[in-house]
Amino acid sequence: HTVTEMITGRNLVQSQILIAQGYSLSDPQINIPSQSSIDMRGYAIQCRITTEDPATNFAPDFGTITTYRSAAGFGVRLDAGNASTGAKITPHYDSLLVKVTAWGLSFPEAAHIIYRSLQEFRVRGVKTNISFLLIDMKTPGITVRPLILMDGGHEVNEVFFDDVKVPVENLVHEENKGWTVAKYLLGHER
């Protein structure tokens, strides 16, 4: 819901609570008289930073967070989970540390902001999935194709991994196991 909130400027959770209290969408407290009154502006991208270690098949890591610094700046929204310096991460928890959402007027701007945000994070004491989220979609062997909608527009892309040559420092699993990792991610998507 954070992506929708970022591009519409509407607080969806607050609206749901007001509706549960008996308000209608057109009431001034919510102020949505019709679908056409919801303006969309810009693009938003969300990443979930977890304590899942890409090098160990995304197994959850646990321990004490010794260093935590998050991203900040215009167009960055953080929805915190368990992230803070000194937090004890146990094996009996949700691995989500924080959801970071970036907004920009154009898709390239939103992509630049999310990329910068991921680079700004510093988490020490537990492993995270940040290195996996930073894989460059312009890497040779990765093909990104827009999915064209019936109205001619496009909102999402298909991503194909055809013989990708990933730099050693970005390797997140055993060599030639990329499809195994991708299937695991797709099967455990939240």
Short mmCIF file of N, CA, C and O in Angstrom, two decimals, residues 36-109:
data_model
loop_
_atom_site.label_atom_id
_atom_site.label_comp_id
_atom_site.label_asym_id
_atom_site.label_seq_id
_atom_site.Cartn_x
_atom_site.Cartn_y
_atom_site.Cartn_z
N SER A 36 -12.35 9.12 -10.24
CA SER A 36 -11.63 10.11 -11.04
C SER A 36 -11.03 11.24 -10.20
O SER A 36 -10.19 12.00 -10.68
N SER A 37 -11.45 11.36 -8.95
CA SER A 37 -10.90 12.41 -8.09
C SER A 37 -9.56 12.00 -7.46
O SER A 37 -8.93 12.79 -6.76
N ILE A 38 -9.13 10.77 -7.69
CA ILE A 38 -7.84 10.32 -7.17
C ILE A 38 -6.79 10.61 -8.24
O ILE A 38 -6.79 10.01 -9.32
N ASP A 39 -5.93 11.55 -7.94
CA ASP A 39 -4.86 11.91 -8.87
C ASP A 39 -3.64 11.05 -8.59
O ASP A 39 -3.29 10.81 -7.43
N MET A 40 -3.00 10.60 -9.65
CA MET A 40 -1.74 9.87 -9.50
C MET A 40 -0.63 10.75 -10.03
O MET A 40 -0.78 11.37 -11.10
N ARG A 41 0.45 10.79 -9.26
CA ARG A 41 1.56 11.65 -9.64
C ARG A 41 2.87 10.92 -9.41
O ARG A 41 3.16 10.50 -8.29
N GLY A 42 3.65 10.77 -10.46
CA GLY A 42 4.97 10.19 -10.33
C GLY A 42 4.97 8.68 -10.26
O GLY A 42 3.98 8.01 -10.61
N TYR A 43 6.11 8.15 -9.79
CA TYR A 43 6.36 6.71 -9.72
C TYR A 43 6.95 6.38 -8.36
O TYR A 43 7.65 7.20 -7.76
N ALA A 44 6.67 5.18 -7.88
CA ALA A 44 7.24 4.75 -6.61
C ALA A 44 7.72 3.31 -6.73
O ALA A 44 7.14 2.51 -7.46
N ILE A 45 8.82 3.02 -6.03
CA ILE A 45 9.41 1.68 -6.01
C ILE A 45 9.67 1.32 -4.56
O ILE A 45 10.20 2.14 -3.80
N GLN A 46 9.32 0.10 -4.16
CA GLN A 46 9.53 -0.34 -2.79
C GLN A 46 10.49 -1.53 -2.74
O GLN A 46 10.42 -2.41 -3.59
N CYS A 47 11.37 -1.52 -1.76
CA CYS A 47 12.24 -2.66 -1.47
C CYS A 47 12.06 -3.03 -0.01
O CYS A 47 11.94 -2.16 0.85
N ARG A 48 12.07 -4.32 0.27
CA ARG A 48 11.99 -4.81 1.64
C ARG A 48 13.39 -5.26 2.05
O ARG A 48 13.94 -6.18 1.46
N ILE A 49 13.93 -4.61 3.07
CA ILE A 49 15.24 -4.99 3.57
C ILE A 49 15.02 -5.97 4.71
O ILE A 49 14.32 -5.67 5.68
N THR A 50 15.60 -7.15 4.54
CA THR A 50 15.41 -8.23 5.51
C THR A 50 16.76 -8.72 6.03
O THR A 50 17.80 -8.38 5.48
N THR A 51 16.71 -9.54 7.07
CA THR A 51 17.93 -10.18 7.56
C THR A 51 18.06 -11.58 6.96
O THR A 51 18.46 -12.52 7.61
N GLU A 52 17.70 -11.69 5.69
CA GLU A 52 17.86 -12.93 4.95
C GLU A 52 19.15 -12.84 4.15
O GLU A 52 19.36 -11.86 3.44
N ASP A 53 19.98 -13.84 4.27
CA ASP A 53 21.31 -13.82 3.67
C ASP A 53 21.29 -14.46 2.30
O ASP A 53 21.10 -15.68 2.18
N PRO A 54 21.47 -13.68 1.21
CA PRO A 54 21.47 -14.26 -0.13
C PRO A 54 22.52 -15.35 -0.31
O PRO A 54 22.32 -16.28 -1.08
N ALA A 55 23.63 -15.25 0.41
CA ALA A 55 24.71 -16.24 0.26
C ALA A 55 24.36 -17.59 0.86
O ALA A 55 25.02 -18.58 0.58
N THR A 56 23.32 -17.66 1.69
CA THR A 56 22.92 -18.94 2.30
C THR A 56 21.48 -19.28 1.92
O THR A 56 20.68 -19.66 2.77
N ASN A 57 21.17 -19.08 0.63
CA ASN A 57 19.84 -19.40 0.12
C ASN A 57 18.74 -18.61 0.82
O ASN A 57 17.64 -19.09 1.04
N PHE A 58 19.06 -17.38 1.22
CA PHE A 58 18.14 -16.45 1.87
C PHE A 58 17.65 -16.96 3.23
O PHE A 58 16.55 -16.67 3.66
N ALA A 59 18.51 -17.72 3.90
CA ALA A 59 18.17 -18.16 5.26
C ALA A 59 18.20 -16.94 6.18
O ALA A 59 19.08 -16.08 6.07
N PRO A 60 17.26 -16.83 7.11
CA PRO A 60 17.27 -15.71 8.05
C PRO A 60 18.52 -15.74 8.92
O PRO A 60 18.97 -16.80 9.35
N ASP A 61 19.09 -14.57 9.14
CA ASP A 61 20.24 -14.44 10.03
C ASP A 61 19.73 -13.87 11.35
O ASP A 61 18.68 -13.25 11.41
N PHE A 62 20.47 -14.10 12.42
CA PHE A 62 20.07 -13.53 13.70
C PHE A 62 21.30 -13.13 14.48
O PHE A 62 22.41 -13.55 14.19
N GLY A 63 21.09 -12.26 15.45
CA GLY A 63 22.18 -11.70 16.25
C GLY A 63 21.76 -10.32 16.74
O GLY A 63 20.58 -10.01 16.80
N THR A 64 22.74 -9.49 17.07
CA THR A 64 22.47 -8.14 17.53
C THR A 64 22.92 -7.15 16.46
O THR A 64 24.04 -7.24 15.96
N ILE A 65 22.05 -6.22 16.12
CA ILE A 65 22.43 -5.18 15.17
C ILE A 65 23.38 -4.22 15.89
O ILE A 65 22.99 -3.57 16.85
N THR A 66 24.63 -4.19 15.44
CA THR A 66 25.63 -3.34 16.09
C THR A 66 25.69 -1.95 15.47
O THR A 66 26.10 -1.00 16.14
N THR A 67 25.32 -1.84 14.21
CA THR A 67 25.27 -0.55 13.52
C THR A 67 24.03 -0.52 12.66
O THR A 67 23.75 -1.48 11.94
N TYR A 68 23.28 0.58 12.74
CA TYR A 68 22.12 0.74 11.86
C TYR A 68 22.02 2.20 11.45
O TYR A 68 21.93 3.09 12.29
N ARG A 69 22.08 2.42 10.15
CA ARG A 69 21.84 3.74 9.59
C ARG A 69 20.97 3.55 8.37
O ARG A 69 21.27 2.74 7.49
N SER A 70 19.88 4.28 8.32
CA SER A 70 18.96 4.14 7.20
C SER A 70 19.15 5.28 6.21
O SER A 70 19.87 6.24 6.47
N ALA A 71 18.46 5.16 5.11
CA ALA A 71 18.47 6.19 4.07
C ALA A 71 17.58 7.35 4.50
O ALA A 71 16.74 7.22 5.39
N ALA A 72 17.74 8.47 3.82
CA ALA A 72 16.90 9.63 4.10
C ALA A 72 16.89 10.52 2.87
O ALA A 72 17.65 10.31 1.93
N GLY A 73 16.06 11.52 2.89
CA GLY A 73 16.04 12.51 1.82
C GLY A 73 14.68 12.60 1.15
O GLY A 73 13.78 11.79 1.39
N PHE A 74 14.55 13.60 0.30
CA PHE A 74 13.31 13.83 -0.41
C PHE A 74 12.95 12.60 -1.25
O PHE A 74 13.78 12.05 -1.95
N GLY A 75 11.70 12.17 -1.16
CA GLY A 75 11.23 11.04 -1.94
C GLY A 75 11.49 9.69 -1.30
O GLY A 75 11.23 8.67 -1.92
N VAL A 76 11.98 9.67 -0.06
CA VAL A 76 12.28 8.41 0.63
C VAL A 76 11.31 8.24 1.79
O VAL A 76 11.17 9.12 2.64
N ARG A 77 10.65 7.09 1.83
CA ARG A 77 9.76 6.74 2.94
C ARG A 77 10.26 5.45 3.57
O ARG A 77 10.57 4.49 2.87
N LEU A 78 10.34 5.43 4.90
CA LEU A 78 10.75 4.23 5.63
C LEU A 78 9.59 3.75 6.49
O LEU A 78 9.01 4.54 7.23
N ASP A 79 9.26 2.48 6.38
CA ASP A 79 8.28 1.85 7.27
C ASP A 79 9.06 0.83 8.07
O ASP A 79 9.44 -0.22 7.56
N ALA A 80 9.32 1.17 9.33
CA ALA A 80 10.25 0.39 10.15
C ALA A 80 9.65 -0.92 10.61
O ALA A 80 8.47 -1.02 10.88
N GLY A 81 10.54 -1.89 10.70
CA GLY A 81 10.23 -3.18 11.30
C GLY A 81 11.05 -3.30 12.57
O GLY A 81 10.85 -2.56 13.52
N ASN A 82 12.04 -4.18 12.56
CA ASN A 82 12.87 -4.45 13.74
C ASN A 82 14.20 -3.70 13.73
O ASN A 82 15.11 -4.07 14.45
N ALA A 83 14.36 -2.67 12.91
CA ALA A 83 15.67 -2.08 12.68
C ALA A 83 16.00 -0.97 13.66
O ALA A 83 15.31 0.04 13.74
N SER A 84 17.09 -1.18 14.41
CA SER A 84 17.70 -0.13 15.24
C SER A 84 18.98 -0.70 15.82
O SER A 84 19.12 -1.91 16.00
N THR A 85 19.93 0.19 16.10
CA THR A 85 21.18 -0.25 16.72
C THR A 85 20.86 -0.86 18.08
O THR A 85 20.09 -0.30 18.86
N GLY A 86 21.42 -2.03 18.34
CA GLY A 86 21.18 -2.73 19.61
C GLY A 86 20.03 -3.71 19.57
O GLY A 86 19.84 -4.49 20.51
N ALA A 87 19.24 -3.69 18.50
CA ALA A 87 18.10 -4.62 18.42
C ALA A 87 18.62 -6.05 18.34
O ALA A 87 19.58 -6.35 17.64
N LYS A 88 17.98 -6.92 19.10
CA LYS A 88 18.33 -8.34 19.10
C LYS A 88 17.39 -9.05 18.13
O LYS A 88 16.18 -9.05 18.32
N ILE A 89 17.97 -9.64 17.11
CA ILE A 89 17.20 -10.36 16.10
C ILE A 89 17.31 -11.84 16.42
O ILE A 89 18.40 -12.41 16.42
N THR A 90 16.19 -12.45 16.74
CA THR A 90 16.18 -13.86 17.12
C THR A 90 15.69 -14.71 15.95
O THR A 90 15.13 -14.18 14.99
N PRO A 91 15.86 -16.03 16.05
CA PRO A 91 15.35 -16.88 14.97
C PRO A 91 13.81 -16.95 14.96
O PRO A 91 13.23 -17.47 14.03
N HIS A 92 13.16 -16.40 15.97
CA HIS A 92 11.70 -16.47 16.10
C HIS A 92 11.10 -15.10 15.84
O HIS A 92 10.51 -14.48 16.72
N TYR A 93 11.25 -14.61 14.62
CA TYR A 93 10.83 -13.25 14.31
C TYR A 93 10.53 -13.15 12.83
O TYR A 93 10.85 -14.02 12.04
N ASP A 94 9.94 -12.03 12.45
CA ASP A 94 9.78 -11.69 11.04
C ASP A 94 11.10 -11.07 10.60
O ASP A 94 11.62 -10.17 11.26
N SER A 95 11.65 -11.51 9.52
CA SER A 95 12.97 -11.05 9.09
C SER A 95 12.98 -9.63 8.52
O SER A 95 14.04 -9.10 8.19
N LEU A 96 11.82 -8.99 8.40
CA LEU A 96 11.76 -7.65 7.85
C LEU A 96 12.40 -6.64 8.80
O LEU A 96 12.01 -6.52 9.96
N LEU A 97 13.41 -5.91 8.30
CA LEU A 97 13.99 -4.82 9.07
C LEU A 97 13.26 -3.52 8.77
O LEU A 97 12.88 -2.78 9.68
N VAL A 98 13.10 -3.22 7.49
CA VAL A 98 12.47 -1.96 7.10
C VAL A 98 12.03 -2.06 5.64
O VAL A 98 12.65 -2.74 4.84
N LYS A 99 10.92 -1.40 5.33
CA LYS A 99 10.52 -1.24 3.93
C LYS A 99 10.93 0.17 3.53
O LYS A 99 10.62 1.14 4.22
N VAL A 100 11.65 0.28 2.44
CA VAL A 100 12.04 1.59 1.93
C VAL A 100 11.33 1.80 0.60
O VAL A 100 11.34 0.92 -0.27
N THR A 101 10.66 2.94 0.48
CA THR A 101 9.93 3.28 -0.74
C THR A 101 10.47 4.60 -1.27
O THR A 101 10.64 5.54 -0.49
N ALA A 102 10.76 4.62 -2.55
CA ALA A 102 11.27 5.83 -3.19
C ALA A 102 10.24 6.36 -4.17
O ALA A 102 9.59 5.59 -4.87
N TRP A 103 10.12 7.70 -4.21
CA TRP A 103 9.18 8.35 -5.12
C TRP A 103 9.93 9.36 -5.97
O TRP A 103 10.82 10.07 -5.48
N GLY A 104 9.55 9.45 -7.25
CA GLY A 104 10.08 10.47 -8.15
C GLY A 104 9.05 10.81 -9.21
O GLY A 104 8.12 10.04 -9.45
N LEU A 105 9.19 11.95 -9.83
CA LEU A 105 8.25 12.35 -10.88
C LEU A 105 8.32 11.44 -12.09
O LEU A 105 7.33 11.26 -12.79
N SER A 106 9.50 10.85 -12.36
CA SER A 106 9.65 9.92 -13.47
C SER A 106 10.14 8.58 -12.92
O SER A 106 10.69 8.52 -11.81
N PHE A 107 9.98 7.53 -13.71
CA PHE A 107 10.47 6.23 -13.26
C PHE A 107 11.99 6.23 -13.08
O PHE A 107 12.47 5.73 -12.06
N PRO A 108 12.76 6.79 -14.02
CA PRO A 108 14.22 6.84 -13.79
C PRO A 108 14.59 7.58 -12.50
O PRO A 108 15.53 7.19 -11.81
N GLU A 109 13.86 8.64 -12.18
CA GLU A 109 14.15 9.38 -10.95
C GLU A 109 13.86 8.50 -9.72
O GLU A 109 14.66 8.44 -8.79
#
